[in-house]
Short mmCIF file of C-alpha atoms in Angstrom, two decimals:
data_model
loop_
_atom_site.label_atom_id
_atom_site.label_comp_id
_atom_site.label_asym_id
_atom_site.label_seq_id
_atom_site.Cartn_x
_atom_site.Cartn_y
_atom_site.Cartn_z
CA UNK A 1 -22.63 25.01 -33.57
CA UNK A 2 -21.62 28.63 -33.62
CA UNK A 3 -18.36 29.95 -32.50
CA UNK A 4 -19.83 31.76 -29.60
CA UNK A 5 -21.35 28.47 -28.18
CA UNK A 6 -18.13 26.55 -28.89
CA UNK A 7 -16.32 29.00 -26.87
CA UNK A 8 -18.79 28.82 -24.17
CA UNK A 9 -18.70 25.13 -23.93
CA UNK A 10 -14.86 25.16 -24.01
CA UNK A 11 -14.86 27.46 -20.89
CA UNK A 12 -17.39 25.41 -19.26
CA UNK A 13 -15.13 22.28 -19.82
CA UNK A 14 -12.50 24.02 -17.92
CA UNK A 15 -14.70 24.48 -15.01
CA UNK A 16 -15.84 28.00 -15.54
CA UNK A 17 -19.20 28.42 -13.77
CA UNK A 18 -19.96 31.74 -15.57
CA UNK A 19 -19.94 29.55 -18.96
CA UNK A 20 -22.44 27.19 -17.26
CA UNK A 21 -24.65 30.13 -16.23
CA UNK A 22 -24.61 31.20 -20.18
CA UNK A 23 -25.50 27.80 -21.18
CA UNK A 24 -28.28 27.76 -18.59
CA UNK A 25 -29.58 31.13 -19.84
CA UNK A 26 -29.82 29.75 -23.25
CA UNK A 27 -31.18 26.37 -22.59
CA UNK A 28 -33.11 26.15 -19.41
CA UNK A 29 -36.56 26.76 -20.79
CA UNK A 30 -36.11 23.95 -23.42
CA UNK A 31 -34.78 21.68 -20.67
CA UNK A 32 -37.75 22.49 -18.51
CA UNK A 33 -40.28 22.00 -21.26
CA UNK A 34 -38.78 18.48 -22.04
CA UNK A 35 -38.66 17.54 -18.46
CA UNK A 36 -42.25 18.77 -17.86
CA UNK A 37 -43.48 17.09 -21.04
CA UNK A 38 -42.12 13.78 -19.71
CA UNK A 39 -42.92 13.95 -15.95
CA UNK A 40 -46.06 16.35 -16.21
CA UNK A 41 -45.31 17.66 -12.70
CA UNK A 42 -43.95 21.14 -11.97
CA UNK A 43 -41.65 20.55 -8.94
CA UNK A 44 -40.39 17.22 -10.41
CA UNK A 45 -39.61 19.24 -13.62
CA UNK A 46 -37.69 21.82 -11.75
CA UNK A 47 -35.72 19.17 -9.80
CA UNK A 48 -34.83 17.79 -13.20
CA UNK A 49 -33.56 21.10 -14.64
CA UNK A 50 -31.38 21.48 -11.56
CA UNK A 51 -30.06 17.89 -11.74
CA UNK A 52 -29.25 18.16 -15.40
CA UNK A 53 -27.30 21.38 -15.18
CA UNK A 54 -25.27 19.92 -12.23
CA UNK A 55 -24.61 16.76 -14.34
CA UNK A 56 -23.75 18.82 -17.32
CA UNK A 57 -21.07 20.88 -15.43
CA UNK A 58 -19.44 17.58 -14.26
CA UNK A 59 -19.63 15.64 -17.44
CA UNK A 60 -19.26 18.33 -20.05
CA UNK A 61 -15.68 17.29 -20.42
CA UNK A 62 -17.00 14.12 -22.11
CA UNK A 63 -18.66 16.21 -24.87
CA UNK A 64 -16.40 15.80 -27.90
CA UNK A 65 -18.28 18.05 -30.47
CA UNK A 66 -19.10 15.16 -32.68
CA UNK A 67 -22.82 15.93 -32.42
CA UNK A 68 -24.85 19.06 -31.70
CA UNK A 69 -24.50 20.33 -28.27
CA UNK A 70 -28.36 20.65 -27.88
CA UNK A 71 -28.80 16.85 -28.81
CA UNK A 72 -26.26 15.94 -26.15
CA UNK A 73 -27.96 18.00 -23.59
CA UNK A 74 -31.45 16.88 -24.58
CA UNK A 75 -30.28 13.30 -24.22
CA UNK A 76 -29.24 14.01 -20.68
CA UNK A 77 -32.53 15.67 -19.95
CA UNK A 78 -34.56 12.85 -21.48
CA UNK A 79 -32.58 10.21 -19.67
CA UNK A 80 -32.94 12.12 -16.29
CA UNK A 81 -36.68 12.68 -16.88
CA UNK A 82 -37.28 9.09 -17.83
CA UNK A 83 -35.53 7.99 -14.55
CA UNK A 84 -37.57 10.25 -12.55
CA UNK A 85 -40.80 9.23 -14.42
CA UNK A 86 -39.98 5.57 -13.74
CA UNK A 87 -39.00 6.13 -10.12
CA UNK A 88 -42.06 8.24 -9.25
CA UNK A 89 -44.46 6.03 -11.34
CA UNK A 90 -48.09 6.96 -11.22
CA UNK A 91 -47.85 9.24 -8.20
CA UNK A 92 -48.57 12.22 -10.28
CA UNK A 93 -51.54 11.02 -11.94
CA UNK A 94 -54.09 13.53 -10.82
CA UNK A 95 -57.82 13.42 -10.58
CA UNK A 96 -57.85 10.50 -13.12
CA UNK A 97 -58.08 7.05 -11.49
CA UNK A 98 -56.54 3.80 -12.60
CA UNK A 99 -59.62 2.77 -14.59
CA UNK A 100 -59.47 6.03 -16.65
CA UNK A 101 -62.65 7.62 -15.32
CA UNK A 102 -62.51 11.16 -14.85
CA UNK A 103 -63.78 12.92 -11.61
CA UNK A 104 -63.63 16.69 -11.77
CA UNK A 105 -62.25 18.25 -8.71
CA UNK A 106 -64.14 20.58 -6.52
CA UNK A 107 -62.00 23.52 -7.73
CA UNK A 108 -62.90 22.76 -11.39
CA UNK A 109 -66.57 22.70 -10.48
CA UNK A 110 -66.48 26.22 -9.34
CA UNK A 111 -65.17 27.91 -12.41
CA UNK A 112 -67.05 29.10 -15.41
CA UNK A 113 -68.00 26.48 -17.77
CA UNK A 114 -65.44 27.32 -20.52
CA UNK A 115 -62.50 27.37 -18.09
CA UNK A 116 -63.72 24.26 -16.43
CA UNK A 117 -63.88 22.54 -19.91
CA UNK A 118 -60.38 23.86 -20.70
CA UNK A 119 -59.03 22.64 -17.48
CA UNK A 120 -60.75 19.27 -17.94
CA UNK A 121 -59.19 18.95 -21.32
CA UNK A 122 -55.73 19.81 -19.88
CA UNK A 123 -56.10 17.14 -17.31
CA UNK A 124 -57.34 14.69 -19.82
CA UNK A 125 -54.28 15.34 -22.09
CA UNK A 126 -52.03 15.09 -19.06
CA UNK A 127 -53.58 11.89 -18.07
CA UNK A 128 -53.31 10.42 -21.63
CA UNK A 129 -49.61 11.50 -21.84
CA UNK A 130 -49.06 9.55 -18.58
CA UNK A 131 -50.42 6.49 -20.01
CA UNK A 132 -47.71 6.42 -22.68
CA UNK A 133 -44.27 4.73 -22.17
CA UNK A 134 -41.69 7.40 -21.23
CA UNK A 135 -39.85 6.95 -24.49
CA UNK A 136 -43.02 7.70 -26.65
CA UNK A 137 -43.83 10.67 -24.35
CA UNK A 138 -40.22 12.05 -24.92
CA UNK A 139 -40.57 11.48 -28.66
CA UNK A 140 -43.79 13.65 -28.70
CA UNK A 141 -42.25 16.32 -26.70
CA UNK A 142 -39.12 16.45 -28.82
CA UNK A 143 -41.18 16.77 -32.04
CA UNK A 144 -44.46 18.38 -31.13
CA UNK A 145 -42.95 20.91 -28.55
CA UNK A 146 -39.37 21.46 -29.46
CA UNK A 147 -39.83 20.86 -33.17
CA UNK A 148 -36.71 18.45 -33.55
CA UNK A 149 -36.19 16.75 -36.85
CA UNK A 150 -36.09 12.93 -36.91
CA UNK A 151 -32.35 13.02 -37.34
CA UNK A 152 -31.87 15.35 -34.24
CA UNK A 153 -34.40 13.25 -32.33
CA UNK A 154 -32.34 10.03 -33.15
CA UNK A 155 -29.29 11.70 -31.81
CA UNK A 156 -30.82 12.95 -28.61
CA UNK A 157 -32.48 9.72 -27.93
CA UNK A 158 -29.54 7.40 -28.96
CA UNK A 159 -31.59 5.43 -31.45
CA UNK A 160 -32.23 5.03 -35.19
CA UNK A 161 -34.57 7.30 -37.23
CA UNK A 162 -36.82 4.25 -37.74
CA UNK A 163 -37.27 3.81 -33.84
CA UNK A 164 -38.00 7.60 -33.70
CA UNK A 165 -40.82 7.28 -36.37
CA UNK A 166 -42.06 4.24 -34.59
CA UNK A 167 -42.22 5.98 -31.19
CA UNK A 168 -43.92 8.93 -32.59
CA UNK A 169 -46.45 6.87 -34.47
CA UNK A 170 -47.47 4.63 -31.70
CA UNK A 171 -47.50 7.53 -29.29
CA UNK A 172 -49.91 9.53 -31.40
CA UNK A 173 -52.02 6.43 -32.17
CA UNK A 174 -52.42 5.71 -28.35
CA UNK A 175 -53.14 9.21 -27.35
CA UNK A 176 -55.78 9.56 -30.01
CA UNK A 177 -57.18 6.33 -28.89
CA UNK A 178 -57.49 7.39 -25.22
CA UNK A 179 -58.85 10.92 -26.11
CA UNK A 180 -61.15 9.70 -28.91
CA UNK A 181 -64.30 9.44 -26.68
CA UNK A 182 -63.56 12.48 -24.54
CA UNK A 183 -62.24 14.96 -27.10
CA UNK A 184 -63.92 15.23 -30.49
CA UNK A 185 -60.87 15.40 -32.65
CA UNK A 186 -61.38 16.39 -36.29
CA UNK A 187 -61.20 12.71 -37.36
CA UNK A 188 -64.52 12.17 -35.73
CA UNK A 189 -66.31 15.47 -36.34
CA UNK A 190 -64.79 17.22 -39.12
CA UNK A 191 -64.49 20.89 -38.92
CA UNK A 192 -65.69 21.45 -35.47
CA UNK A 193 -63.49 22.46 -32.55
CA UNK A 194 -62.61 20.17 -29.65
CA UNK A 195 -65.52 19.46 -27.47
CA UNK A 196 -65.51 17.77 -24.28
CA UNK A 197 -68.11 15.29 -23.67
CA UNK A 198 -68.40 15.76 -19.83
CA UNK A 199 -69.31 12.70 -17.59
CA UNK A 200 -68.40 10.21 -20.29
CA UNK A 201 -65.52 8.01 -19.30
CA UNK A 202 -63.24 7.17 -22.16
CA UNK A 203 -63.44 3.73 -23.59
CA UNK A 204 -59.93 2.06 -23.05
CA UNK B 1 -60.97 6.38 -46.68
CA UNK B 2 -60.23 5.62 -50.31
CA UNK B 3 -58.13 2.72 -51.34
CA UNK B 4 -55.25 5.00 -52.14
CA UNK B 5 -55.34 6.26 -48.57
CA UNK B 6 -53.50 3.23 -47.32
CA UNK B 7 -50.55 3.89 -49.60
CA UNK B 8 -50.66 7.62 -48.56
CA UNK B 9 -50.97 7.00 -44.80
CA UNK B 10 -47.43 5.82 -44.51
CA UNK B 11 -46.27 9.26 -45.85
CA UNK B 12 -48.89 11.21 -44.09
CA UNK B 13 -47.29 11.34 -40.69
CA UNK B 14 -43.87 12.28 -42.31
CA UNK B 15 -45.62 14.93 -44.34
CA UNK B 16 -47.06 16.29 -40.91
CA UNK B 17 -43.58 16.23 -39.45
CA UNK B 18 -42.06 17.87 -42.64
CA UNK B 19 -39.84 14.89 -43.22
CA UNK B 20 -40.91 14.02 -46.77
CA UNK B 21 -38.94 14.20 -49.88
CA UNK B 22 -40.21 16.68 -52.58
CA UNK B 23 -41.63 13.61 -54.52
CA UNK B 24 -43.47 12.35 -51.42
CA UNK B 25 -44.78 15.93 -50.74
CA UNK B 26 -46.24 16.23 -54.19
CA UNK B 27 -47.91 12.78 -53.81
CA UNK B 28 -49.56 13.68 -50.43
CA UNK B 29 -50.66 17.05 -51.46
CA UNK B 30 -52.22 15.67 -54.64
CA UNK B 31 -54.04 13.08 -52.62
CA UNK B 32 -55.22 15.49 -49.93
CA UNK B 33 -57.03 17.76 -52.45
CA UNK B 34 -59.59 15.07 -52.96
CA UNK B 35 -59.55 13.21 -49.75
CA UNK B 36 -61.46 14.50 -46.68
CA UNK B 37 -60.54 11.62 -44.58
CA UNK B 38 -56.87 12.25 -44.88
CA UNK B 39 -57.32 15.85 -44.30
CA UNK B 40 -59.09 15.06 -41.09
CA UNK B 41 -56.25 12.73 -40.07
CA UNK B 42 -53.88 15.63 -40.72
CA UNK B 43 -56.04 18.00 -38.62
CA UNK B 44 -56.32 15.61 -35.92
CA UNK B 45 -52.48 15.56 -35.61
CA UNK B 46 -52.43 19.20 -35.66
CA UNK B 47 -54.99 19.39 -32.81
CA UNK B 48 -53.16 16.80 -30.96
CA UNK B 49 -49.79 18.83 -31.21
CA UNK B 50 -51.51 21.77 -30.00
CA UNK B 51 -52.82 19.94 -26.91
CA UNK B 52 -49.56 18.63 -26.08
CA UNK B 53 -47.61 21.89 -26.77
CA UNK B 54 -49.76 24.60 -25.22
CA UNK B 55 -49.83 23.27 -21.59
CA UNK B 56 -46.07 22.74 -21.64
CA UNK B 57 -45.37 26.14 -22.84
CA UNK B 58 -47.69 27.71 -20.36
CA UNK B 59 -46.01 25.89 -17.53
CA UNK B 60 -42.57 27.05 -18.65
CA UNK B 61 -43.84 30.81 -18.74
CA UNK B 62 -44.87 30.45 -14.99
CA UNK B 63 -41.55 29.40 -13.67
CA UNK B 64 -39.06 31.39 -11.91
CA UNK B 65 -35.76 30.21 -13.16
CA UNK B 66 -33.25 32.55 -11.52
CA UNK B 67 -34.30 30.85 -8.39
CA UNK B 68 -33.40 27.62 -9.96
CA UNK B 69 -29.93 28.81 -11.02
CA UNK B 70 -29.20 29.86 -7.47
CA UNK B 71 -29.93 26.38 -6.30
CA UNK B 72 -27.61 24.94 -8.91
CA UNK B 73 -24.90 27.36 -8.13
CA UNK B 74 -25.14 26.45 -4.46
CA UNK B 75 -25.18 22.78 -5.19
CA UNK B 76 -22.09 22.98 -7.29
CA UNK B 77 -20.29 25.17 -4.63
CA UNK B 78 -21.05 22.46 -1.93
CA UNK B 79 -19.82 19.67 -3.99
CA UNK B 80 -16.49 21.59 -4.59
CA UNK B 81 -15.98 22.57 -1.05
CA UNK B 82 -12.73 20.93 -0.03
CA UNK B 83 -12.04 18.90 3.20
CA UNK B 84 -9.13 20.11 5.42
CA UNK B 85 -6.71 17.49 4.09
CA UNK B 86 -7.54 18.31 0.54
CA UNK B 87 -6.77 22.00 1.28
CA UNK B 88 -3.51 20.94 2.91
CA UNK B 89 -2.67 18.68 -0.02
CA UNK B 90 -3.29 21.35 -2.43
CA UNK B 91 -0.81 23.50 -0.63
CA UNK B 92 1.79 20.90 -0.34
CA UNK B 93 1.23 19.69 -3.83
CA UNK B 94 4.82 19.94 -5.41
CA UNK B 95 3.87 18.15 -8.55
CA UNK B 96 4.34 21.23 -10.89
CA UNK B 97 7.88 21.50 -9.57
CA UNK B 98 8.61 17.99 -10.36
CA UNK B 99 7.35 18.59 -13.83
CA UNK B 100 9.60 21.37 -14.35
CA UNK B 101 12.73 19.49 -13.12
CA UNK B 102 13.76 22.20 -10.79
CA UNK B 103 14.14 19.67 -8.15
CA UNK B 104 17.41 18.26 -9.29
CA UNK B 105 19.70 21.29 -8.29
CA UNK B 106 17.39 21.81 -5.15
CA UNK B 107 17.99 18.10 -4.07
CA UNK B 108 21.62 18.47 -4.82
CA UNK B 109 21.87 21.55 -2.72
CA UNK B 110 19.95 19.90 0.19
CA UNK B 111 22.46 16.88 0.02
CA UNK B 112 25.47 18.97 0.14
CA UNK B 113 24.14 21.05 3.20
CA UNK B 114 23.28 17.86 4.90
CA UNK B 115 26.65 16.36 4.47
CA UNK B 116 28.46 19.54 5.67
CA UNK B 117 26.17 19.85 8.77
CA UNK B 118 26.87 16.24 9.69
CA UNK B 119 30.58 16.71 9.48
CA UNK B 120 30.56 19.76 11.64
CA UNK B 121 28.20 18.28 14.22
CA UNK B 122 30.24 15.07 14.72
CA UNK B 123 33.64 16.84 14.99
CA UNK B 124 32.42 19.20 17.81
CA UNK B 125 31.18 16.50 20.10
CA UNK B 126 34.04 14.56 21.76
CA UNK B 127 33.97 11.00 22.03
CA UNK B 128 34.06 9.36 25.51
CA UNK B 129 34.42 5.83 24.47
CA UNK B 130 38.03 5.73 25.31
CA UNK B 131 38.15 7.91 28.47
CA UNK B 132 40.33 7.29 31.38
CA UNK B 133 38.98 7.36 34.93
CA UNK B 134 41.00 8.77 37.86
CA UNK B 135 39.94 8.13 41.48
CA UNK B 136 41.52 9.69 44.52
CA UNK B 137 41.08 8.24 47.99
CA UNK B 138 42.34 9.94 51.12
CA UNK B 139 42.84 8.31 54.46
CA UNK B 140 44.48 9.09 57.75
CA UNK B 141 47.81 7.38 56.81
CA UNK B 142 47.93 7.28 53.01
CA UNK B 143 46.45 8.92 50.01
CA UNK B 144 45.83 6.70 46.92
CA UNK B 145 45.22 7.72 43.41
CA UNK B 146 44.05 5.13 40.99
CA UNK B 147 44.36 5.96 37.23
CA UNK B 148 42.36 3.47 35.00
CA UNK B 149 43.27 3.60 31.63
CA UNK B 150 40.44 2.16 29.64
CA UNK B 151 41.98 1.41 26.23
CA UNK B 152 45.17 -0.40 27.55
CA UNK B 153 43.34 -2.06 30.19
CA UNK B 154 46.00 -0.93 32.59
CA UNK B 155 45.49 0.35 36.10
CA UNK B 156 48.07 2.73 37.71
CA UNK B 157 48.08 3.29 41.42
CA UNK B 158 49.99 5.96 43.26
CA UNK B 159 50.36 5.69 46.93
CA UNK B 160 51.22 8.91 48.79
CA UNK B 161 52.45 8.87 52.32
CA UNK B 162 50.88 11.52 54.76
CA UNK B 163 53.19 14.57 54.38
CA UNK B 164 55.17 15.46 57.37
CA UNK B 165 53.72 18.39 59.31
CA UNK B 166 55.67 21.51 58.73
CA UNK B 167 57.47 22.71 61.84
CA UNK B 168 57.01 26.26 62.07
CA UNK B 169 59.97 28.16 63.24
CA UNK B 170 59.93 29.06 66.78
#
């Protein structure tokens, strides 16, 4: 933690809203990415960003500086996002039904083929991520989006490195299983780019 | 997959996440040179990472965060808005004075002033507890004055005869 950040946190602990604004400016995109990665819904993710910074302002006094500030913040984001994901349940699952079959929306049908395929692919990944337990989803976001190390992830998630590795491993494995019949990953067709097999429901 | 793949697979994910030791890295990289299956597994993880990462980053780019900050600021201000009794209490809060112990001479001064004021107040107001009562009764023949002394429980009565009429000199 650099001197500037220490000073910023210290001012925020004394109730300085300007300091909170500085923290917001520095971290809001990361907070949003983690929140969005877990809940996969725009408005919900924005609500989480708002909730996290309000919570932070009132609880930052409890931050003793024993860990990195960002892992403290990420933990708060992850817990808030997981709470939201559990409360809202499956209401954000878009055009994929409970059985996992995919019905392209009318809007997607209208676009050019390439855009359509890309959109479908995004929807499919979104659907697959939603199928994961929230902790595995958070682990994938921390590692694959934010690039946190295992140690940082363990701090942020409040668990051991072993648990982090396990969550990552099972998360990746499950997503690959969910996408294997829909998206050709290199393990199935080496050297070829992702190709959507439209109309084929995934085998679950 | 070759037989040795099973022994490498436990390091492959750590290698992908850049969490291996130097020794493990050499081991994995040596194996990858000859094993297409493990190369594919690695590419598969890279593809998956891109698929997870890109939509999240794109979503973050689209957002209007200054608006979010305004909401946060407003929410904090609302929570901090004091009720009227909190406002009054903050004005009447004498705790800093108590901490500084300036209250000792202040309290002593108040006590002295209170004592002096009390003394002056009680001296000025006469006590009627032991007052005497005088009654005067007039009649055609006599006038009577009754003096009732409260403390001594004695009553003195004067009886006056009707004064003679003055004779005016003729």
